[in-house]
């Protein structure tokens, strides 16, 4: 089956008030009408915040000791290690965020610890680092590596971009006598691990300026705190680390707001200096190889970031990337940058090959009955599965899990990656089948996992059924593209580019503007395979074209990555593009995102509210008046939430949101609920009374699905449950007092536990996830 069309939604917004536009004009040069519309639609509406948003010099950053006791404990322990000449190890990760975080600590802590001992005597170094192998170790701490550090007389480990949930490994480190400082930004454990300190922005509320920090930014905050505590020791300025911070922030796709935006802005300014006055020859070499100048966030997301990530995807071991980013040896850096470039070319080839194989498998699937795509193959390269899964999820509009089957140890295992789409919390979805897995971890939009091959079929069926139940039994999935502005081809170019560039750095929460060009067509279309640095062709397609409409007499250049020229339709089209500047060819061009023929244009196009808010009043005892629509009953599924929203959609959009006004339901033991259900059934049978479904739901606080399972259990022990429209009658036969088989009630008990788990999730889930999950 071919991949479904993606939904195009227009971001609807009121015109910004004239006072806002006048305030914006004070801080920009040239036209700002469209910029004002975009800022207003993205809820950047405070005139006092505009200077800091547009220029980092006007922003007031948050200090590192905002992390309070956790940061103070970390600084005290590092100071003790410095004074005692202890041996310290940095434990990082193999992706771009983890590698740059390791590099920040290597350079930053290197100002306080001796790391320059002879390579012949590495044990003489005070500071060392560990990067796990993607293929053999996976993410996080591991016992084997910790034991090796203990044998090497390491007394303190500082993690970066990892460690928060490695509870067993952290306990093992404690047994070995190793103190651990965790710096991380991933999900916090329910119980604080046995560590010296855990510096993690997830402790902050979602609107805190530090909440969105990535692993490299948290590591930077630790170094910043040490610079403030011991200012007389460092010889290098702290800001020399900011180019590394920007790379990790942008490559990790975190929300660039608050201090994240500030650090990224400063880091990009530092990065573009590398081609003129290089302090990091490795970065200069990477910029030259990817034909970028370092002044744009896309130079990271499409240039440096993929090359760093490619090393572990192809080789497994990314340790040399830290040397590439921190060494001052130009000859060595040129060699390492070349290795990264070749790895990236190989990554593109593998990604293209696996993508084609996945699509071939999907062609034989009936996606009309599929909620979650789960595929495996022993020949797939595990290093590129996350990239392919993300691409497939967006194209086919379904969460996608791709796995490589391999024999490791006693039994075959399947290992791979999962990627989600809007409105689907992938982490919770995978966690619901944790009993079938060996290991898993991640966040709502991405996860890594492994499981025995023998469980694969059961896992695929169970996770598909789980999402179908969350969606209320309907399969209405599709990826969505939000459109910011409608333009003509004649408007594309320097002036529009300069205006839109004020939004940069773009990323999660502030994506690159998507532009709709109507009634256009393509000419001078061509495609070719790209080449690696040795001149060898790589099977990775780029299609070039000229974009035309009736407003121009000359076409505007563009490119469509990973598509062939015959995929561009003939005739009049609507196209969604992003405007870019090609520093290599010194020209403005568009990057094609999606295209459809005008005749396929839907009669009704979706307008998506831009300022829709979800107010979190779950802990408020008195609801303010007036108020938006209130969700007062804790939902137990996304489908239930969506059905409620459809009922109040008009009022919610008029008031620009709704409020969560429920508390977490009391957890009642499944056995007690079963006894209560049986007691109600006996009472109704004895009295002959008739009740409604709603009365049952209100009494037991169970969903329709769980209650149906309970009714089935009643029938199995001799009760008759009769439905007549919304009325329920219960009759008791003479056999209904027979001994209850535990197998009969186990399904009901499991359904109750699952519903209670879901209600707990919805009682704590962040409003940002809910907002992205509502289909407007």
PDB file of C-alpha atoms in Angstrom, residues 40-273:
ATOM      1  CA  UNK A  40       2.176  36.507  17.295  1.00  0.00           C
ATOM      2  CA  UNK A  41       1.053  33.073  16.084  1.00  0.00           C
ATOM      3  CA  UNK A  42       3.874  31.439  18.103  1.00  0.00           C
ATOM      4  CA  UNK A  43       2.710  33.245  21.243  1.00  0.00           C
ATOM      5  CA  UNK A  44       5.697  35.618  21.372  1.00  0.00           C
ATOM      6  CA  UNK A  45       3.497  38.559  22.319  1.00  0.00           C
ATOM      7  CA  UNK A  46       5.204  40.410  25.127  1.00  0.00           C
ATOM      8  CA  UNK A  47       6.814  43.580  23.694  1.00  0.00           C
ATOM      9  CA  UNK A  48       9.233  43.592  26.624  1.00  0.00           C
ATOM     10  CA  UNK A  49      10.499  40.120  25.678  1.00  0.00           C
ATOM     11  CA  UNK A  50      11.141  40.991  22.006  1.00  0.00           C
ATOM     12  CA  UNK A  51      14.648  42.459  22.498  1.00  0.00           C
ATOM     13  CA  UNK A  52      15.885  39.332  24.292  1.00  0.00           C
ATOM     14  CA  UNK A  53      14.226  37.050  21.744  1.00  0.00           C
ATOM     15  CA  UNK A  54      15.824  38.784  18.757  1.00  0.00           C
ATOM     16  CA  UNK A  55      19.244  39.594  20.276  1.00  0.00           C
ATOM     17  CA  UNK A  56      20.981  37.478  22.918  1.00  0.00           C
ATOM     18  CA  UNK A  57      22.742  40.579  24.258  1.00  0.00           C
ATOM     19  CA  UNK A  58      19.368  41.802  25.517  1.00  0.00           C
ATOM     20  CA  UNK A  59      18.520  38.519  27.257  1.00  0.00           C
ATOM     21  CA  UNK A  60      19.171  37.939  30.943  1.00  0.00           C
ATOM     22  CA  UNK A  61      20.401  34.320  31.303  1.00  0.00           C
ATOM     23  CA  UNK A  62      19.665  32.147  34.309  1.00  0.00           C
ATOM     24  CA  UNK A  63      22.611  31.373  36.583  1.00  0.00           C
ATOM     25  CA  UNK A  64      23.884  27.816  37.142  1.00  0.00           C
ATOM     26  CA  UNK A  65      23.033  27.816  40.836  1.00  0.00           C
ATOM     27  CA  UNK A  66      19.359  27.947  39.926  1.00  0.00           C
ATOM     28  CA  UNK A  67      19.807  24.175  40.254  1.00  0.00           C
ATOM     29  CA  UNK A  68      20.174  24.933  43.988  1.00  0.00           C
ATOM     30  CA  UNK A  69      21.362  22.110  46.278  1.00  0.00           C
ATOM     31  CA  UNK A  70      22.076  19.681  43.445  1.00  0.00           C
ATOM     32  CA  UNK A  71      24.514  22.089  41.789  1.00  0.00           C
ATOM     33  CA  UNK A  72      26.080  23.096  45.087  1.00  0.00           C
ATOM     34  CA  UNK A  73      26.725  19.446  45.988  1.00  0.00           C
ATOM     35  CA  UNK A  74      28.241  18.833  42.557  1.00  0.00           C
ATOM     36  CA  UNK A  75      30.594  21.829  42.861  1.00  0.00           C
ATOM     37  CA  UNK A  76      31.643  20.849  46.397  1.00  0.00           C
ATOM     38  CA  UNK A  77      32.481  17.305  45.292  1.00  0.00           C
ATOM     39  CA  UNK A  78      34.439  18.498  42.250  1.00  0.00           C
ATOM     40  CA  UNK A  79      36.325  21.003  44.391  1.00  0.00           C
ATOM     41  CA  UNK A  80      37.219  18.182  46.769  1.00  0.00           C
ATOM     42  CA  UNK A  81      38.465  16.109  43.801  1.00  0.00           C
ATOM     43  CA  UNK A  82      40.538  19.023  42.530  1.00  0.00           C
ATOM     44  CA  UNK A  83      42.146  19.640  45.921  1.00  0.00           C
ATOM     45  CA  UNK A  84      42.759  15.930  46.467  1.00  0.00           C
ATOM     46  CA  UNK A  85      44.157  15.282  42.960  1.00  0.00           C
ATOM     47  CA  UNK A  86      41.584  12.522  42.485  1.00  0.00           C
ATOM     48  CA  UNK A  87      41.098  10.721  39.195  1.00  0.00           C
ATOM     49  CA  UNK A  88      37.827  11.674  37.517  1.00  0.00           C
ATOM     50  CA  UNK A  89      36.030  10.092  34.547  1.00  0.00           C
ATOM     51  CA  UNK A  90      33.459  11.706  32.258  1.00  0.00           C
ATOM     52  CA  UNK A  91      30.788   9.243  31.086  1.00  0.00           C
ATOM     53  CA  UNK A  92      29.071  10.507  27.941  1.00  0.00           C
ATOM     54  CA  UNK A  93      26.949   9.215  25.083  1.00  0.00           C
ATOM     55  CA  UNK A  94      27.499   8.501  21.403  1.00  0.00           C
ATOM     56  CA  UNK A  95      25.009  10.882  19.751  1.00  0.00           C
ATOM     57  CA  UNK A  96      25.737  14.526  18.914  1.00  0.00           C
ATOM     58  CA  UNK A  97      24.341  15.825  22.199  1.00  0.00           C
ATOM     59  CA  UNK A  98      26.312  13.266  24.217  1.00  0.00           C
ATOM     60  CA  UNK A  99      29.548  13.765  22.263  1.00  0.00           C
ATOM     61  CA  UNK A 100      29.406  17.556  22.553  1.00  0.00           C
ATOM     62  CA  UNK A 101      28.499  17.264  26.249  1.00  0.00           C
ATOM     63  CA  UNK A 102      31.538  15.053  26.781  1.00  0.00           C
ATOM     64  CA  UNK A 103      33.661  17.566  24.861  1.00  0.00           C
ATOM     65  CA  UNK A 104      32.361  20.465  26.972  1.00  0.00           C
ATOM     66  CA  UNK A 105      33.285  18.618  30.173  1.00  0.00           C
ATOM     67  CA  UNK A 106      36.620  17.489  28.706  1.00  0.00           C
ATOM     68  CA  UNK A 107      37.567  21.077  27.837  1.00  0.00           C
ATOM     69  CA  UNK A 108      35.787  22.690  30.800  1.00  0.00           C
ATOM     70  CA  UNK A 109      36.889  20.358  33.583  1.00  0.00           C
ATOM     71  CA  UNK A 110      40.244  20.186  31.837  1.00  0.00           C
ATOM     72  CA  UNK A 111      40.829  23.709  33.125  1.00  0.00           C
ATOM     73  CA  UNK A 112      40.821  22.266  36.659  1.00  0.00           C
ATOM     74  CA  UNK A 113      42.215  18.724  36.214  1.00  0.00           C
ATOM     75  CA  UNK A 114      45.421  17.489  34.567  1.00  0.00           C
ATOM     76  CA  UNK A 115      44.547  15.719  31.314  1.00  0.00           C
ATOM     77  CA  UNK A 116      47.851  16.227  29.504  1.00  0.00           C
ATOM     78  CA  UNK A 117      49.869  13.302  30.850  1.00  0.00           C
ATOM     79  CA  UNK A 118      51.908  11.277  28.387  1.00  0.00           C
ATOM     80  CA  UNK A 119      49.802   8.982  26.222  1.00  0.00           C
ATOM     81  CA  UNK A 120      52.177   6.216  27.262  1.00  0.00           C
ATOM     82  CA  UNK A 121      51.020   6.625  30.850  1.00  0.00           C
ATOM     83  CA  UNK A 122      47.249   7.261  30.659  1.00  0.00           C
ATOM     84  CA  UNK A 123      46.908   6.274  34.326  1.00  0.00           C
ATOM     85  CA  UNK A 124      48.731   9.479  35.221  1.00  0.00           C
ATOM     86  CA  UNK A 125      45.886  11.557  33.841  1.00  0.00           C
ATOM     87  CA  UNK A 126      43.496  13.040  36.376  1.00  0.00           C
ATOM     88  CA  UNK A 127      40.745  13.287  33.770  1.00  0.00           C
ATOM     89  CA  UNK A 128      39.512  10.722  31.274  1.00  0.00           C
ATOM     90  CA  UNK A 129      36.294  10.025  29.376  1.00  0.00           C
ATOM     91  CA  UNK A 130      34.147   7.067  28.317  1.00  0.00           C
ATOM     92  CA  UNK A 131      31.825   6.968  25.298  1.00  0.00           C
ATOM     93  CA  UNK A 132      29.720   3.756  25.150  1.00  0.00           C
ATOM     94  CA  UNK A 133      29.699   1.791  21.907  1.00  0.00           C
ATOM     95  CA  UNK A 134      26.360   2.094  20.093  1.00  0.00           C
ATOM     96  CA  UNK A 135      26.495  -1.508  18.892  1.00  0.00           C
ATOM     97  CA  UNK A 136      27.759  -3.327  21.991  1.00  0.00           C
ATOM     98  CA  UNK A 137      26.839  -1.094  24.939  1.00  0.00           C
ATOM     99  CA  UNK A 138      23.838   1.018  23.943  1.00  0.00           C
ATOM    100  CA  UNK A 139      22.999   4.161  25.928  1.00  0.00           C
ATOM    101  CA  UNK A 140      23.763   4.730  29.604  1.00  0.00           C
ATOM    102  CA  UNK A 141      26.066   3.389  32.268  1.00  0.00           C
ATOM    103  CA  UNK A 142      27.027  -0.278  32.329  1.00  0.00           C
ATOM    104  CA  UNK A 143      28.585  -2.518  34.968  1.00  0.00           C
ATOM    105  CA  UNK A 144      31.507  -3.623  32.817  1.00  0.00           C
ATOM    106  CA  UNK A 145      32.615  -0.056  32.174  1.00  0.00           C
ATOM    107  CA  UNK A 146      32.189   0.955  35.818  1.00  0.00           C
ATOM    108  CA  UNK A 147      34.267  -2.002  36.947  1.00  0.00           C
ATOM    109  CA  UNK A 148      37.026  -0.979  34.528  1.00  0.00           C
ATOM    110  CA  UNK A 149      37.001   2.546  35.973  1.00  0.00           C
ATOM    111  CA  UNK A 150      37.197   1.191  39.520  1.00  0.00           C
ATOM    112  CA  UNK A 151      40.158  -0.977  38.511  1.00  0.00           C
ATOM    113  CA  UNK A 152      41.758   2.177  37.090  1.00  0.00           C
ATOM    114  CA  UNK A 153      41.439   3.952  40.466  1.00  0.00           C
ATOM    115  CA  UNK A 154      38.709   6.350  39.354  1.00  0.00           C
ATOM    116  CA  UNK A 155      36.956   7.778  42.419  1.00  0.00           C
ATOM    117  CA  UNK A 156      34.472  10.161  40.765  1.00  0.00           C
ATOM    118  CA  UNK A 157      32.339   9.816  37.618  1.00  0.00           C
ATOM    119  CA  UNK A 158      30.545  12.771  36.028  1.00  0.00           C
ATOM    120  CA  UNK A 159      27.883  11.680  33.546  1.00  0.00           C
ATOM    121  CA  UNK A 160      26.550  13.844  30.737  1.00  0.00           C
ATOM    122  CA  UNK A 161      23.394  13.317  28.685  1.00  0.00           C
ATOM    123  CA  UNK A 162      22.803  10.057  30.542  1.00  0.00           C
ATOM    124  CA  UNK A 163      22.525   8.364  33.926  1.00  0.00           C
ATOM    125  CA  UNK A 164      19.251   9.540  35.470  1.00  0.00           C
ATOM    126  CA  UNK A 165      17.455   6.198  35.233  1.00  0.00           C
ATOM    127  CA  UNK A 166      20.434   3.798  35.487  1.00  0.00           C
ATOM    128  CA  UNK A 167      19.435   2.852  39.026  1.00  0.00           C
ATOM    129  CA  UNK A 168      21.080  -0.594  39.129  1.00  0.00           C
ATOM    130  CA  UNK A 169      24.321   0.700  37.631  1.00  0.00           C
ATOM    131  CA  UNK A 170      24.409   3.676  40.002  1.00  0.00           C
ATOM    132  CA  UNK A 171      23.947   1.328  42.952  1.00  0.00           C
ATOM    133  CA  UNK A 172      26.797  -0.803  41.570  1.00  0.00           C
ATOM    134  CA  UNK A 173      29.032   2.276  41.353  1.00  0.00           C
ATOM    135  CA  UNK A 174      28.292   2.962  45.004  1.00  0.00           C
ATOM    136  CA  UNK A 175      29.323  -0.613  45.867  1.00  0.00           C
ATOM    137  CA  UNK A 176      32.605  -0.021  44.020  1.00  0.00           C
ATOM    138  CA  UNK A 177      33.249   3.125  46.035  1.00  0.00           C
ATOM    139  CA  UNK A 178      32.787   5.451  43.055  1.00  0.00           C
ATOM    140  CA  UNK A 179      30.953   8.713  43.632  1.00  0.00           C
ATOM    141  CA  UNK A 180      28.719   9.845  40.756  1.00  0.00           C
ATOM    142  CA  UNK A 181      27.543  13.281  39.665  1.00  0.00           C
ATOM    143  CA  UNK A 182      24.745  12.917  37.126  1.00  0.00           C
ATOM    144  CA  UNK A 183      24.191  15.671  34.572  1.00  0.00           C
ATOM    145  CA  UNK A 184      21.317  14.736  32.291  1.00  0.00           C
ATOM    146  CA  UNK A 185      18.057  15.976  30.781  1.00  0.00           C
ATOM    147  CA  UNK A 186      16.136  12.732  30.327  1.00  0.00           C
ATOM    148  CA  UNK A 187      13.243  11.400  32.386  1.00  0.00           C
ATOM    149  CA  UNK A 188      13.765  11.500  36.131  1.00  0.00           C
ATOM    150  CA  UNK A 189      13.358   8.310  38.162  1.00  0.00           C
ATOM    151  CA  UNK A 190      10.573   8.080  40.740  1.00  0.00           C
ATOM    152  CA  UNK A 191      13.164   7.509  43.459  1.00  0.00           C
ATOM    153  CA  UNK A 192      16.329   9.579  43.691  1.00  0.00           C
ATOM    154  CA  UNK A 193      19.347   7.350  42.916  1.00  0.00           C
ATOM    155  CA  UNK A 194      22.342   6.996  45.307  1.00  0.00           C
ATOM    156  CA  UNK A 195      24.449   9.772  43.777  1.00  0.00           C
ATOM    157  CA  UNK A 196      26.301  12.841  44.999  1.00  0.00           C
ATOM    158  CA  UNK A 197      24.175  15.070  42.800  1.00  0.00           C
ATOM    159  CA  UNK A 198      21.701  14.825  39.950  1.00  0.00           C
ATOM    160  CA  UNK A 199      21.698  18.045  37.899  1.00  0.00           C
ATOM    161  CA  UNK A 200      18.655  17.669  35.675  1.00  0.00           C
ATOM    162  CA  UNK A 201      16.306  20.424  34.421  1.00  0.00           C
ATOM    163  CA  UNK A 202      13.314  18.070  34.606  1.00  0.00           C
ATOM    164  CA  UNK A 203      13.026  19.111  38.248  1.00  0.00           C
ATOM    165  CA  UNK A 204      11.869  22.543  37.052  1.00  0.00           C
ATOM    166  CA  UNK A 205       8.313  23.402  35.944  1.00  0.00           C
ATOM    167  CA  UNK A 206       7.748  23.355  32.179  1.00  0.00           C
ATOM    168  CA  UNK A 207       7.710  27.139  31.843  1.00  0.00           C
ATOM    169  CA  UNK A 208      11.104  27.542  33.549  1.00  0.00           C
ATOM    170  CA  UNK A 209      13.797  29.006  31.240  1.00  0.00           C
ATOM    171  CA  UNK A 210      16.103  26.034  31.984  1.00  0.00           C
ATOM    172  CA  UNK A 211      13.522  23.265  31.539  1.00  0.00           C
ATOM    173  CA  UNK A 212      14.392  22.484  27.912  1.00  0.00           C
ATOM    174  CA  UNK A 213      18.180  22.257  28.318  1.00  0.00           C
ATOM    175  CA  UNK A 214      19.755  19.363  26.457  1.00  0.00           C
ATOM    176  CA  UNK A 215      22.590  17.225  27.813  1.00  0.00           C
ATOM    177  CA  UNK A 216      25.345  19.509  26.506  1.00  0.00           C
ATOM    178  CA  UNK A 217      23.676  22.592  27.993  1.00  0.00           C
ATOM    179  CA  UNK A 218      23.390  20.933  31.414  1.00  0.00           C
ATOM    180  CA  UNK A 219      27.075  19.988  31.225  1.00  0.00           C
ATOM    181  CA  UNK A 220      27.874  23.603  30.338  1.00  0.00           C
ATOM    182  CA  UNK A 221      25.940  24.808  33.395  1.00  0.00           C
ATOM    183  CA  UNK A 222      28.077  22.556  35.594  1.00  0.00           C
ATOM    184  CA  UNK A 223      31.270  24.027  34.132  1.00  0.00           C
ATOM    185  CA  UNK A 224      29.829  27.522  34.477  1.00  0.00           C
ATOM    186  CA  UNK A 225      29.165  26.881  38.175  1.00  0.00           C
ATOM    187  CA  UNK A 226      32.739  25.662  38.666  1.00  0.00           C
ATOM    188  CA  UNK A 227      34.064  28.770  36.878  1.00  0.00           C
ATOM    189  CA  UNK A 228      32.061  30.928  39.297  1.00  0.00           C
ATOM    190  CA  UNK A 229      33.185  28.937  42.350  1.00  0.00           C
ATOM    191  CA  UNK A 230      36.900  28.862  41.413  1.00  0.00           C
ATOM    192  CA  UNK A 231      37.407  31.878  39.112  1.00  0.00           C
ATOM    193  CA  UNK A 232      41.175  32.093  39.611  1.00  0.00           C
ATOM    194  CA  UNK A 233      41.964  28.685  38.046  1.00  0.00           C
ATOM    195  CA  UNK A 234      40.606  28.630  34.438  1.00  0.00           C
ATOM    196  CA  UNK A 235      42.888  29.913  31.680  1.00  0.00           C
ATOM    197  CA  UNK A 236      40.338  29.783  28.830  1.00  0.00           C
ATOM    198  CA  UNK A 237      37.170  31.934  28.620  1.00  0.00           C
ATOM    199  CA  UNK A 238      33.947  30.090  29.360  1.00  0.00           C
ATOM    200  CA  UNK A 239      32.352  31.290  26.118  1.00  0.00           C
ATOM    201  CA  UNK A 240      34.870  29.223  24.115  1.00  0.00           C
ATOM    202  CA  UNK A 241      32.630  26.247  24.903  1.00  0.00           C
ATOM    203  CA  UNK A 242      29.487  27.776  23.389  1.00  0.00           C
ATOM    204  CA  UNK A 243      30.026  26.542  19.820  1.00  0.00           C
ATOM    205  CA  UNK A 244      29.927  22.992  21.179  1.00  0.00           C
ATOM    206  CA  UNK A 245      26.803  23.836  23.190  1.00  0.00           C
ATOM    207  CA  UNK A 246      24.984  25.121  20.106  1.00  0.00           C
ATOM    208  CA  UNK A 247      25.808  21.959  18.140  1.00  0.00           C
ATOM    209  CA  UNK A 248      24.399  19.666  20.832  1.00  0.00           C
ATOM    210  CA  UNK A 249      21.310  21.810  21.452  1.00  0.00           C
ATOM    211  CA  UNK A 250      20.277  22.031  17.816  1.00  0.00           C
ATOM    212  CA  UNK A 251      21.232  18.453  16.885  1.00  0.00           C
ATOM    213  CA  UNK A 252      19.210  17.063  19.817  1.00  0.00           C
ATOM    214  CA  UNK A 253      16.000  18.810  18.695  1.00  0.00           C
ATOM    215  CA  UNK A 254      15.145  20.312  22.090  1.00  0.00           C
ATOM    216  CA  UNK A 255      12.761  23.243  22.373  1.00  0.00           C
ATOM    217  CA  UNK A 256      14.813  26.386  21.764  1.00  0.00           C
ATOM    218  CA  UNK A 257      13.248  28.809  24.214  1.00  0.00           C
ATOM    219  CA  UNK A 258      14.503  30.621  27.297  1.00  0.00           C
ATOM    220  CA  UNK A 259      18.150  29.872  28.044  1.00  0.00           C
ATOM    221  CA  UNK A 260      18.239  27.240  25.281  1.00  0.00           C
ATOM    222  CA  UNK A 261      17.615  29.917  22.651  1.00  0.00           C
ATOM    223  CA  UNK A 262      20.126  32.237  24.303  1.00  0.00           C
ATOM    224  CA  UNK A 263      22.873  29.596  24.372  1.00  0.00           C
ATOM    225  CA  UNK A 264      22.164  28.547  20.791  1.00  0.00           C
ATOM    226  CA  UNK A 265      22.332  32.152  19.576  1.00  0.00           C
ATOM    227  CA  UNK A 266      25.642  32.758  21.312  1.00  0.00           C
ATOM    228  CA  UNK A 267      27.011  29.410  20.186  1.00  0.00           C
ATOM    229  CA  UNK A 268      26.208  30.007  16.514  1.00  0.00           C
ATOM    230  CA  UNK A 269      27.991  33.356  16.727  1.00  0.00           C
ATOM    231  CA  UNK A 270      31.018  31.519  18.162  1.00  0.00           C
ATOM    232  CA  UNK A 271      30.765  28.748  15.551  1.00  0.00           C
ATOM    233  CA  UNK A 272      30.926  31.044  12.522  1.00  0.00           C
ATOM    234  CA  UNK A 273      34.288  32.390  13.750  1.00  0.00           C
TER     235      UNK A 273
END
